[in-house]
mmCIF file of C-alpha atoms in Angstrom:
data_model
loop_
_atom_site.group_PDB
_atom_site.id
_atom_site.type_symbol
_atom_site.label_atom_id
_atom_site.label_comp_id
_atom_site.label_asym_id
_atom_site.label_seq_id
_atom_site.Cartn_x
_atom_site.Cartn_y
_atom_site.Cartn_z
ATOM 1 C CA MET S 7 -10.294 -21.322 -16.448
ATOM 2 C CA SER S 8 -8.341 -17.820 -15.945
ATOM 3 C CA CYS S 9 -5.302 -16.788 -13.800
ATOM 4 C CA ARG S 10 -4.544 -13.655 -12.750
ATOM 5 C CA VAL S 11 -1.786 -13.853 -10.611
ATOM 6 C CA PHE S 12 0.885 -11.400 -9.130
ATOM 7 C CA GLY S 13 3.635 -11.748 -6.993
ATOM 8 C CA LEU S 14 6.846 -10.061 -6.234
ATOM 9 C CA GLU S 15 10.458 -10.580 -4.548
ATOM 10 C CA PRO S 16 13.234 -8.136 -3.039
ATOM 11 C CA GLU S 17 15.953 -7.233 -5.401
ATOM 12 C CA ALA S 18 18.999 -6.967 -3.936
ATOM 13 C CA VAL S 19 20.462 -4.499 -6.939
ATOM 14 C CA TYR S 20 17.718 -2.101 -8.289
ATOM 15 C CA GLY S 21 16.115 -3.141 -11.758
ATOM 16 C CA GLU S 22 19.057 -6.043 -12.377
ATOM 17 C CA GLU S 23 18.203 -7.333 -14.969
ATOM 18 C CA VAL S 24 17.891 -11.037 -14.841
ATOM 19 C CA ASP S 25 16.542 -14.581 -16.864
ATOM 20 C CA LYS S 26 13.203 -15.557 -16.153
ATOM 21 C CA GLU S 27 14.699 -18.972 -13.998
ATOM 22 C CA ASP S 28 16.053 -16.336 -11.431
ATOM 23 C CA PHE S 29 12.819 -15.038 -10.481
ATOM 24 C CA ASN S 30 12.179 -16.505 -6.783
ATOM 25 C CA LEU S 31 9.012 -15.130 -5.403
ATOM 26 C CA LEU S 32 8.256 -14.851 -1.804
ATOM 27 C CA PHE S 33 4.525 -15.800 -3.243
ATOM 28 C CA ASP S 34 2.068 -15.110 -5.662
ATOM 29 C CA HIS S 35 -1.645 -14.392 -5.288
ATOM 30 C CA ASP S 36 -5.108 -13.729 -6.982
ATOM 31 C CA VAL S 37 -5.594 -10.614 -7.966
ATOM 32 C CA ASP S 38 -9.197 -8.808 -8.491
ATOM 33 C CA SER S 39 -8.152 -5.910 -11.095
ATOM 34 C CA MET S 40 -4.054 -5.628 -12.415
ATOM 35 C CA ASP S 41 -2.454 -3.049 -15.049
ATOM 36 C CA PHE S 42 0.870 -2.948 -16.217
ATOM 37 C CA LYS S 43 1.498 -0.484 -19.052
ATOM 38 C CA LEU S 44 4.846 1.024 -20.446
ATOM 39 C CA ASN S 45 3.207 4.877 -20.897
ATOM 40 C CA ASP S 46 4.970 4.656 -24.392
ATOM 41 C CA GLU S 47 3.069 7.246 -26.207
ATOM 42 C CA PRO S 48 4.572 7.636 -29.902
ATOM 43 C CA VAL S 49 5.995 11.347 -30.023
ATOM 44 C CA THR S 50 4.438 12.862 -33.775
ATOM 45 C CA LYS S 51 4.620 15.964 -35.906
ATOM 46 C CA SER S 52 2.554 17.681 -37.860
ATOM 47 C CA PHE S 53 4.636 20.249 -39.471
ATOM 48 C CA GLY S 54 1.952 22.651 -39.887
ATOM 49 C CA SER S 55 0.037 20.060 -41.545
ATOM 50 C CA ARG S 56 -3.644 19.267 -40.027
ATOM 51 C CA MET S 57 -2.749 15.645 -39.923
ATOM 52 C CA ASN S 58 0.568 14.145 -38.366
ATOM 53 C CA GLN S 59 3.063 13.357 -40.565
ATOM 54 C CA LYS S 60 6.001 11.643 -38.627
ATOM 55 C CA ALA S 61 5.899 9.517 -35.426
ATOM 56 C CA ARG S 62 8.781 8.275 -33.605
ATOM 57 C CA ALA S 63 9.315 6.204 -30.260
ATOM 58 C CA GLY S 64 8.408 7.979 -26.923
ATOM 59 C CA VAL S 65 9.885 7.514 -23.700
ATOM 60 C CA ILE S 66 9.545 4.705 -21.530
ATOM 61 C CA LYS S 67 7.816 5.381 -18.316
ATOM 62 C CA PRO S 68 6.880 2.282 -16.754
ATOM 63 C CA THR S 69 3.884 2.036 -14.151
ATOM 64 C CA GLY S 70 1.501 -0.955 -12.516
ATOM 65 C CA SER S 71 -0.988 -1.158 -10.232
ATOM 66 C CA ILE S 72 -3.075 -3.970 -8.421
ATOM 67 C CA GLU S 73 -6.006 -4.826 -6.358
ATOM 68 C CA THR S 74 -6.859 -7.517 -4.672
ATOM 69 C CA SER S 75 -7.987 -9.078 -1.052
ATOM 70 C CA ALA S 76 -5.561 -8.534 2.105
ATOM 71 C CA ASN S 77 -4.394 -10.957 4.734
ATOM 72 C CA LEU S 78 -1.687 -11.082 6.984
ATOM 73 C CA GLN S 79 0.455 -13.210 5.278
ATOM 74 C CA ILE S 80 1.333 -11.072 1.758
ATOM 75 C CA LEU S 81 0.843 -7.111 3.952
ATOM 76 C CA GLY S 82 4.392 -7.404 4.684
ATOM 77 C CA ALA S 83 5.896 -7.378 1.456
ATOM 78 C CA TYR S 84 3.564 -4.205 0.630
ATOM 79 C CA PHE S 85 4.941 -2.567 3.920
ATOM 80 C CA TYR S 86 8.478 -3.129 3.398
ATOM 81 C CA GLY S 87 8.517 -1.344 0.073
ATOM 82 C CA PHE S 88 5.819 1.329 1.341
ATOM 83 C CA LEU S 89 7.462 2.440 4.163
ATOM 84 C CA ASP S 90 11.683 2.956 4.175
ATOM 85 C CA ASN S 91 12.183 0.841 8.149
ATOM 86 C CA TYR S 92 11.624 -3.002 8.710
ATOM 87 C CA LYS S 93 12.715 -5.235 11.728
ATOM 88 C CA PHE S 94 12.524 -8.683 11.892
ATOM 89 C CA THR S 95 12.401 -10.869 14.989
ATOM 90 C CA ALA S 96 11.815 -14.640 15.074
ATOM 91 C CA GLY S 97 8.931 -16.306 17.473
ATOM 92 C CA GLN S 98 7.721 -19.101 18.650
ATOM 93 C CA ASN S 99 5.996 -21.721 16.601
ATOM 94 C CA GLY S 100 6.331 -19.537 13.506
ATOM 95 C CA LYS S 101 5.136 -16.971 14.288
ATOM 96 C CA ASN S 102 7.391 -14.187 13.718
ATOM 97 C CA THR S 103 7.111 -10.165 13.905
ATOM 98 C CA HIS S 104 7.378 -8.113 11.150
ATOM 99 C CA GLU S 105 7.793 -4.022 12.342
ATOM 100 C CA PHE S 106 7.892 -1.144 9.694
ATOM 101 C CA TRP S 107 7.891 2.515 10.197
ATOM 102 C CA GLY S 108 8.068 5.661 8.206
ATOM 103 C CA GLY S 109 11.756 7.469 8.108
ATOM 104 C CA GLU S 110 13.850 10.188 5.504
ATOM 105 C CA SER S 111 15.225 7.419 3.212
ATOM 106 C CA LYS S 112 14.569 8.474 -0.063
ATOM 107 C CA LEU S 113 15.960 5.599 -1.539
ATOM 108 C CA LEU S 114 12.922 2.542 -0.846
ATOM 109 C CA LYS S 115 13.279 -1.078 -1.622
ATOM 110 C CA SER S 116 13.016 -2.598 -4.696
ATOM 111 C CA PHE S 117 10.936 -6.007 -6.448
ATOM 112 C CA ARG S 118 11.072 -7.981 -9.020
ATOM 113 C CA GLY S 119 7.880 -9.481 -9.759
ATOM 114 C CA LYS S 120 5.532 -11.277 -12.171
ATOM 115 C CA ALA S 121 2.123 -10.036 -13.340
ATOM 116 C CA VAL S 122 0.488 -13.370 -14.820
ATOM 117 C CA ASN S 123 -2.697 -12.340 -17.482
ATOM 118 C CA ASP S 124 -4.150 -16.120 -18.558
ATOM 119 C CA ASP S 125 -1.513 -16.994 -21.239
ATOM 120 C CA LEU S 126 0.745 -13.927 -20.900
ATOM 121 C CA ILE S 127 3.338 -13.334 -18.471
ATOM 122 C CA PHE S 128 5.264 -10.525 -17.619
ATOM 123 C CA TYR S 129 8.790 -10.316 -15.531
ATOM 124 C CA LEU S 130 8.869 -6.932 -13.965
ATOM 125 C CA MET S 131 11.979 -5.380 -12.766
ATOM 126 C CA GLY S 132 12.530 -2.434 -10.185
ATOM 127 C CA LEU S 133 9.199 -2.294 -9.100
ATOM 128 C CA ILE S 134 9.121 0.183 -6.334
ATOM 129 C CA VAL S 135 5.327 1.156 -3.768
ATOM 130 C CA ASP S 136 4.769 4.521 -4.961
ATOM 131 C CA SER S 137 1.558 4.459 -3.334
ATOM 132 C CA MET S 138 -0.882 2.456 -0.775
ATOM 133 C CA LYS S 139 -4.360 1.887 -0.108
ATOM 134 C CA LEU S 140 -6.529 0.002 2.788
ATOM 135 C CA GLU S 141 -10.402 0.151 2.354
ATOM 136 C CA VAL S 142 -12.972 -1.801 4.506
ATOM 137 C CA SER S 143 -16.415 -1.182 4.825
ATOM 138 C CA SER S 144 -19.189 -3.575 4.947
ATOM 139 C CA GLU S 145 -16.914 -6.965 3.682
ATOM 140 C CA ASP S 146 -13.974 -7.579 3.327
ATOM 141 C CA MET S 147 -10.474 -5.231 2.909
ATOM 142 C CA THR S 148 -9.248 -4.764 -0.085
ATOM 143 C CA LEU S 149 -5.126 -3.751 -1.066
ATOM 144 C CA GLY S 150 -4.707 -1.331 -3.792
ATOM 145 C CA THR S 151 -0.931 -0.809 -4.676
ATOM 146 C CA ASP S 152 0.640 1.792 -7.656
ATOM 147 C CA PHE S 153 4.038 0.898 -8.708
ATOM 148 C CA ILE S 154 6.388 2.678 -10.882
ATOM 149 C CA TYR S 155 8.998 0.426 -12.347
ATOM 150 C CA LYS S 156 12.520 -0.399 -14.647
ATOM 151 C CA THR S 157 11.563 -2.122 -17.524
ATOM 152 C CA GLU S 158 10.087 -5.784 -18.210
ATOM 153 C CA PHE S 159 9.706 -8.686 -20.607
ATOM 154 C CA SER S 160 7.490 -11.535 -21.323
ATOM 155 C CA GLU S 161 6.592 -15.102 -21.978
ATOM 156 C CA ILE S 162 3.543 -16.467 -23.382
ATOM 157 C CA LEU S 163 2.277 -19.720 -21.975
ATOM 158 C CA ALA S 164 1.305 -22.368 -24.489
ATOM 159 C CA GLY S 165 -2.121 -22.332 -22.350
ATOM 160 C CA GLU S 166 -3.485 -19.871 -19.815
ATOM 161 C CA ASN S 167 -3.324 -22.966 -17.240
ATOM 162 C CA ASP S 168 0.564 -23.802 -17.504
ATOM 163 C CA TYR S 169 1.441 -21.311 -14.995
ATOM 164 C CA GLU S 170 3.198 -22.875 -12.132
ATOM 165 C CA ARG S 171 2.046 -21.056 -8.999
ATOM 166 C CA ALA S 172 4.254 -20.513 -5.510
ATOM 167 C CA GLU S 173 4.417 -22.230 -3.004
ATOM 168 C CA GLU S 174 0.856 -22.167 -1.247
ATOM 169 C CA LEU S 175 0.586 -19.398 1.375
ATOM 170 C CA GLU S 176 -0.448 -20.887 5.078
ATOM 171 C CA ASP S 177 -3.168 -19.185 6.978
ATOM 172 C CA ASP S 178 -3.667 -16.746 3.995
ATOM 173 C CA LEU S 179 -7.680 -15.908 4.721
ATOM 174 C CA PHE S 180 -8.993 -12.529 3.842
ATOM 175 C CA ILE S 181 -9.668 -10.116 6.816
ATOM 176 C CA MET S 182 -13.311 -9.428 6.696
ATOM 177 C CA PHE S 183 -15.000 -5.984 8.606
ATOM 178 C CA TYR S 184 -15.669 -7.331 11.496
ATOM 179 C CA ASP S 185 -11.690 -8.699 12.169
ATOM 180 C CA VAL S 186 -10.720 -5.007 12.226
ATOM 181 C CA MET S 187 -11.046 -1.983 15.341
ATOM 182 C CA LEU S 188 -9.716 0.819 16.019
ATOM 183 C CA LYS S 189 -9.176 3.154 18.725
ATOM 184 C CA LEU S 190 -8.970 7.246 18.175
ATOM 185 C CA ASN S 191 -7.031 8.829 20.901
ATOM 186 C CA GLY S 192 -6.861 5.804 22.919
ATOM 187 C CA ASN S 193 -10.337 4.807 22.779
ATOM 188 C CA ASP S 194 -12.741 3.149 21.430
ATOM 189 C CA PRO S 195 -14.642 5.974 18.604
ATOM 190 C CA ALA S 196 -18.216 6.796 20.370
ATOM 191 C CA GLY S 197 -21.267 5.321 18.060
ATOM 192 C CA VAL S 198 -20.941 3.328 14.848
ATOM 193 C CA GLN S 199 -18.074 2.965 12.034
ATOM 194 C CA THR S 200 -19.053 2.183 8.848
ATOM 195 C CA SER S 201 -15.832 1.811 7.020
ATOM 196 C CA PHE S 202 -12.221 3.095 7.033
ATOM 197 C CA THR S 203 -9.990 4.025 3.993
ATOM 198 C CA PHE S 204 -5.923 5.075 4.322
ATOM 199 C CA GLU S 205 -4.038 5.999 1.222
ATOM 200 C CA GLY S 206 -0.573 6.757 1.449
ATOM 201 C CA SER S 207 1.693 8.162 -1.368
ATOM 202 C CA ASN S 208 5.545 7.924 -2.041
ATOM 203 C CA ASN S 209 4.905 10.726 -4.576
ATOM 204 C CA HIS S 210 8.321 9.160 -6.689
ATOM 205 C CA ASP S 211 9.727 11.626 -9.192
ATOM 206 C CA VAL S 212 10.397 9.280 -12.346
ATOM 207 C CA ASP S 213 11.753 12.281 -15.307
ATOM 208 C CA LYS S 214 14.644 12.665 -13.024
ATOM 209 C CA THR S 215 15.496 8.581 -14.140
ATOM 210 C CA ILE S 216 15.778 8.991 -17.551
ATOM 211 C CA GLY S 217 18.957 10.770 -19.534
ATOM 212 C CA PHE S 218 20.246 10.589 -22.765
ATOM 213 C CA GLY S 219 20.789 7.743 -24.622
ATOM 214 C CA TYR S 220 17.744 5.754 -22.836
ATOM 215 C CA ARG S 221 14.249 5.347 -23.362
ATOM 216 C CA HIS S 222 13.749 3.782 -19.847
ATOM 217 C CA PRO S 223 14.776 4.629 -16.253
ATOM 218 C CA GLN S 224 18.302 4.355 -16.091
ATOM 219 C CA GLY S 225 18.197 5.196 -11.824
ATOM 220 C CA GLN S 226 16.032 4.374 -8.793
ATOM 221 C CA ALA S 227 13.629 7.009 -8.801
ATOM 222 C CA LYS S 228 13.836 9.347 -5.227
ATOM 223 C CA ALA S 229 10.725 9.308 -2.990
ATOM 224 C CA GLY S 230 9.344 12.404 -2.404
ATOM 225 C CA LYS S 231 7.274 13.997 0.809
ATOM 226 C CA ARG S 232 5.245 10.635 2.263
ATOM 227 C CA GLU S 233 2.038 11.638 2.340
ATOM 228 C CA ASN S 234 -0.431 9.451 4.542
ATOM 229 C CA SER S 235 -4.301 10.404 4.736
ATOM 230 C CA ILE S 236 -6.995 8.163 6.179
ATOM 231 C CA SER S 237 -10.513 8.850 6.863
ATOM 232 C CA ILE S 238 -13.582 6.984 8.853
ATOM 233 C CA VAL S 239 -17.044 7.377 8.537
ATOM 234 C CA THR S 240 -19.764 7.028 11.068
ATOM 235 C CA THR S 241 -23.526 8.148 11.273
ATOM 236 C CA LEU S 242 -24.460 11.427 13.586
ATOM 237 C CA THR S 243 -26.009 10.647 16.222
ATOM 238 C CA GLN S 244 -26.371 11.533 19.704
ATOM 239 C CA GLU S 245 -23.528 9.260 20.551
ATOM 240 C CA THR S 246 -21.503 10.919 17.601
ATOM 241 C CA VAL S 247 -22.430 14.482 18.082
ATOM 242 C CA ARG S 248 -19.724 15.720 20.509
ATOM 243 C CA ALA S 249 -16.858 13.631 19.037
ATOM 244 C CA ILE S 250 -17.650 15.534 15.551
ATOM 245 C CA LEU S 251 -17.878 18.693 16.787
ATOM 246 C CA ASP S 252 -14.936 18.590 18.270
ATOM 247 C CA ALA S 253 -13.458 17.323 15.173
ATOM 248 C CA ARG S 254 -14.995 19.850 13.550
ATOM 249 C CA TYR S 255 -14.180 23.100 15.613
ATOM 250 C CA GLY S 256 -10.543 22.138 16.681
ATOM 251 C CA ASP S 257 -11.262 21.738 20.360
ATOM 252 C CA VAL S 258 -13.146 20.140 22.785
ATOM 253 C CA ASP S 259 -16.866 20.903 23.959
ATOM 254 C CA LEU S 260 -17.004 24.216 21.883
ATOM 255 C CA LEU S 261 -19.733 25.088 19.597
ATOM 256 C CA GLU S 262 -17.694 27.355 17.161
ATOM 257 C CA PRO S 263 -14.551 27.159 15.488
ATOM 258 C CA ALA S 264 -11.699 27.251 17.703
ATOM 259 C CA LYS S 265 -9.327 30.548 17.518
ATOM 260 C CA CYS S 266 -6.451 28.910 16.750
ATOM 261 C CA LYS S 267 -6.515 24.770 17.981
ATOM 262 C CA ILE S 268 -6.425 21.874 15.691
ATOM 263 C CA LEU S 269 -7.469 18.543 17.207
ATOM 264 C CA GLN S 270 -3.979 16.561 16.986
ATOM 265 C CA VAL S 271 -4.649 12.577 17.838
ATOM 266 C CA PRO S 272 -3.573 9.353 17.406
ATOM 267 C CA LEU S 273 -5.279 6.742 15.586
ATOM 268 C CA GLN S 274 -4.796 2.816 16.002
ATOM 269 C CA ILE S 275 -6.049 -0.050 13.676
ATOM 270 C CA ASP S 276 -5.547 -3.486 15.069
ATOM 271 C CA VAL S 277 -6.702 -6.674 12.974
ATOM 272 C CA GLU S 278 -7.087 -10.364 14.491
ATOM 273 C CA LEU S 279 -8.897 -13.199 12.919
ATOM 274 C CA CYS S 280 -10.153 -15.396 15.424
ATOM 275 C CA GLU S 281 -9.144 -18.714 12.788
ATOM 276 C CA TYR S 282 -5.864 -17.938 13.736
ATOM 277 C CA PRO S 283 -4.913 -16.921 17.621
ATOM 278 C CA GLY S 284 -1.713 -15.125 17.910
ATOM 279 C CA LEU S 285 -1.363 -13.659 14.389
ATOM 280 C CA GLY S 286 -2.580 -10.827 13.611
ATOM 281 C CA LEU S 287 -2.065 -6.626 12.842
ATOM 282 C CA THR S 288 -1.489 -3.378 14.700
ATOM 283 C CA ILE S 289 -1.201 0.471 12.452
ATOM 284 C CA LEU S 290 -0.480 3.142 14.539
ATOM 285 C CA PHE S 291 -0.344 7.012 13.444
ATOM 286 C CA PRO S 292 1.199 8.098 16.140
ATOM 287 C CA LYS S 293 -0.280 11.635 15.813
ATOM 288 C CA CYS S 294 -2.610 12.858 13.029
ATOM 289 C CA THR S 295 -4.662 16.182 12.253
ATOM 290 C CA LEU S 296 -8.736 16.017 12.483
ATOM 291 C CA LEU S 297 -11.077 17.074 10.435
ATOM 292 C CA ALA S 298 -14.899 16.172 9.614
ATOM 293 C CA GLU S 299 -17.043 16.556 7.182
ATOM 294 C CA PHE S 300 -21.123 15.839 6.760
ATOM 295 C CA ASP S 301 -23.173 14.603 3.893
ATOM 296 C CA SER S 302 -27.099 14.830 4.440
ATOM 297 C CA SER S 303 -28.717 13.240 1.773
ATOM 298 C CA GLY S 304 -32.952 12.906 1.164
ATOM 299 C CA ILE S 305 -34.223 11.249 4.384
ATOM 300 C CA ASP S 306 -30.848 9.296 4.921
ATOM 301 C CA ASP S 307 -28.999 9.193 8.090
ATOM 302 C CA VAL S 308 -26.262 11.925 7.998
ATOM 303 C CA GLU S 309 -22.988 10.333 7.618
ATOM 304 C CA ALA S 310 -20.076 12.387 8.953
ATOM 305 C CA THR S 311 -16.448 11.387 7.926
ATOM 306 C CA LEU S 312 -13.448 12.236 9.974
ATOM 307 C CA ASN S 313 -10.404 13.115 8.055
ATOM 308 C CA MET S 314 -6.947 12.558 9.131
ATOM 309 C CA ALA S 315 -3.373 13.213 8.211
ATOM 310 C CA THR S 316 -0.470 12.275 9.990
ATOM 311 C CA LEU S 317 2.178 13.918 11.261
ATOM 312 C CA GLY S 318 6.363 12.491 12.357
ATOM 313 C CA SER S 319 6.535 14.176 15.384
ATOM 314 C CA GLU S 320 5.391 11.064 18.087
ATOM 315 C CA GLU S 321 7.686 8.582 19.044
ATOM 316 C CA VAL S 322 6.410 4.876 18.793
ATOM 317 C CA THR S 323 7.974 1.914 20.600
ATOM 318 C CA LEU S 324 9.166 -1.320 18.757
ATOM 319 C CA ALA S 325 9.520 -4.949 20.146
ATOM 320 C CA ASP S 326 12.647 -4.479 21.515
ATOM 321 C CA GLY S 327 11.985 -1.748 23.312
ATOM 322 C CA THR S 328 13.781 1.241 21.276
ATOM 323 C CA THR S 329 11.725 4.019 19.836
ATOM 324 C CA LYS S 330 11.949 6.021 16.871
ATOM 325 C CA LYS S 331 10.177 8.946 16.138
ATOM 326 C CA THR S 332 7.752 8.163 12.986
ATOM 327 C CA ASP S 333 4.530 9.177 11.022
ATOM 328 C CA MET S 334 3.606 5.146 10.668
ATOM 329 C CA TYR S 335 3.870 2.310 12.475
ATOM 330 C CA VAL S 336 3.410 -1.444 11.563
ATOM 331 C CA LYS S 337 3.350 -4.350 13.516
ATOM 332 C CA LEU S 338 2.557 -7.619 11.783
ATOM 333 C CA ILE S 339 2.494 -11.073 13.384
ATOM 334 C CA ASN S 340 2.050 -13.756 10.605
ATOM 335 C CA LYS S 341 3.856 -16.815 9.690
ATOM 336 C CA GLN S 342 6.404 -15.345 6.665
ATOM 337 C CA PRO S 343 10.005 -15.721 6.866
ATOM 338 C CA GLU S 344 12.242 -12.808 7.023
ATOM 339 C CA ILE S 345 11.930 -10.305 4.259
ATOM 340 C CA THR S 346 15.464 -10.621 2.290
ATOM 341 C CA PRO S 347 16.481 -8.989 -0.996
ATOM 342 C CA SER S 348 17.274 -12.183 -3.542
ATOM 343 C CA ASN S 349 20.917 -12.748 -4.820
#
């Protein structure tokens, strides 16, 4: 039986090198795909020949990616890494509130991690979430994450079943299409929406982290501009045509492009599983630009895609009543404890 598992724990010190016994994962979970590589292409020289004559080891710029089914118990760690602000509120019956929102910090939280590939384990240090993707269509919601990291070491297991899993998560059912609800500009969108995709990037600059005397990153890469894009696919019908034209033309009730306007609206995504009342996820983008594109092919229904990009000019209200100006806010209620760095 194969074992393809990934797990995370926050670091107290970026990229601190520790022994494998000091890895204390928040959780680990199965993955659909996983790829961690050093990106250490050799530097070769031909010296005028048509053939390479000599080679030396190249600089290491490690990157990684995972894809898995999203669930309410693991999502908090990924939002913790993607967004730079976090607030925890303990709740009753173990139902705790985790809030995350985007701010201006350029040094994001880092992790240690384990990537298990059957009988091989990579121990990863200095993991930083460079980008994050949530996608849901006709089945479950998938989570994709791209990382950069500092360095790694490995362990060969005697057998692929010898990896000792972290404690099993409680209430970790994957999120289905029918668990997700959308609100555009405070209302249920017109017609039927058939898919939703969120893609966010922190645009880290790794090149400036490697200096003389080192092959791999010395310090933590700073985050660049945070770019969030959202797309919602719907079908062109009498119910949806007016909303689609509003997005296309930049204002309501027009039949041609507005002179100088674009629509700017909030978008909210709510997730709730009927099996776990009281647990749930809310993602709020307080203000987004809104555009529409069409895809017409053969006799198939005409699909329209609403494309949105976030703006950070609106305030959101946290659970304690305070307000924060942000481009993205997440409220997650699950049974996980406060996310804190390992010592």
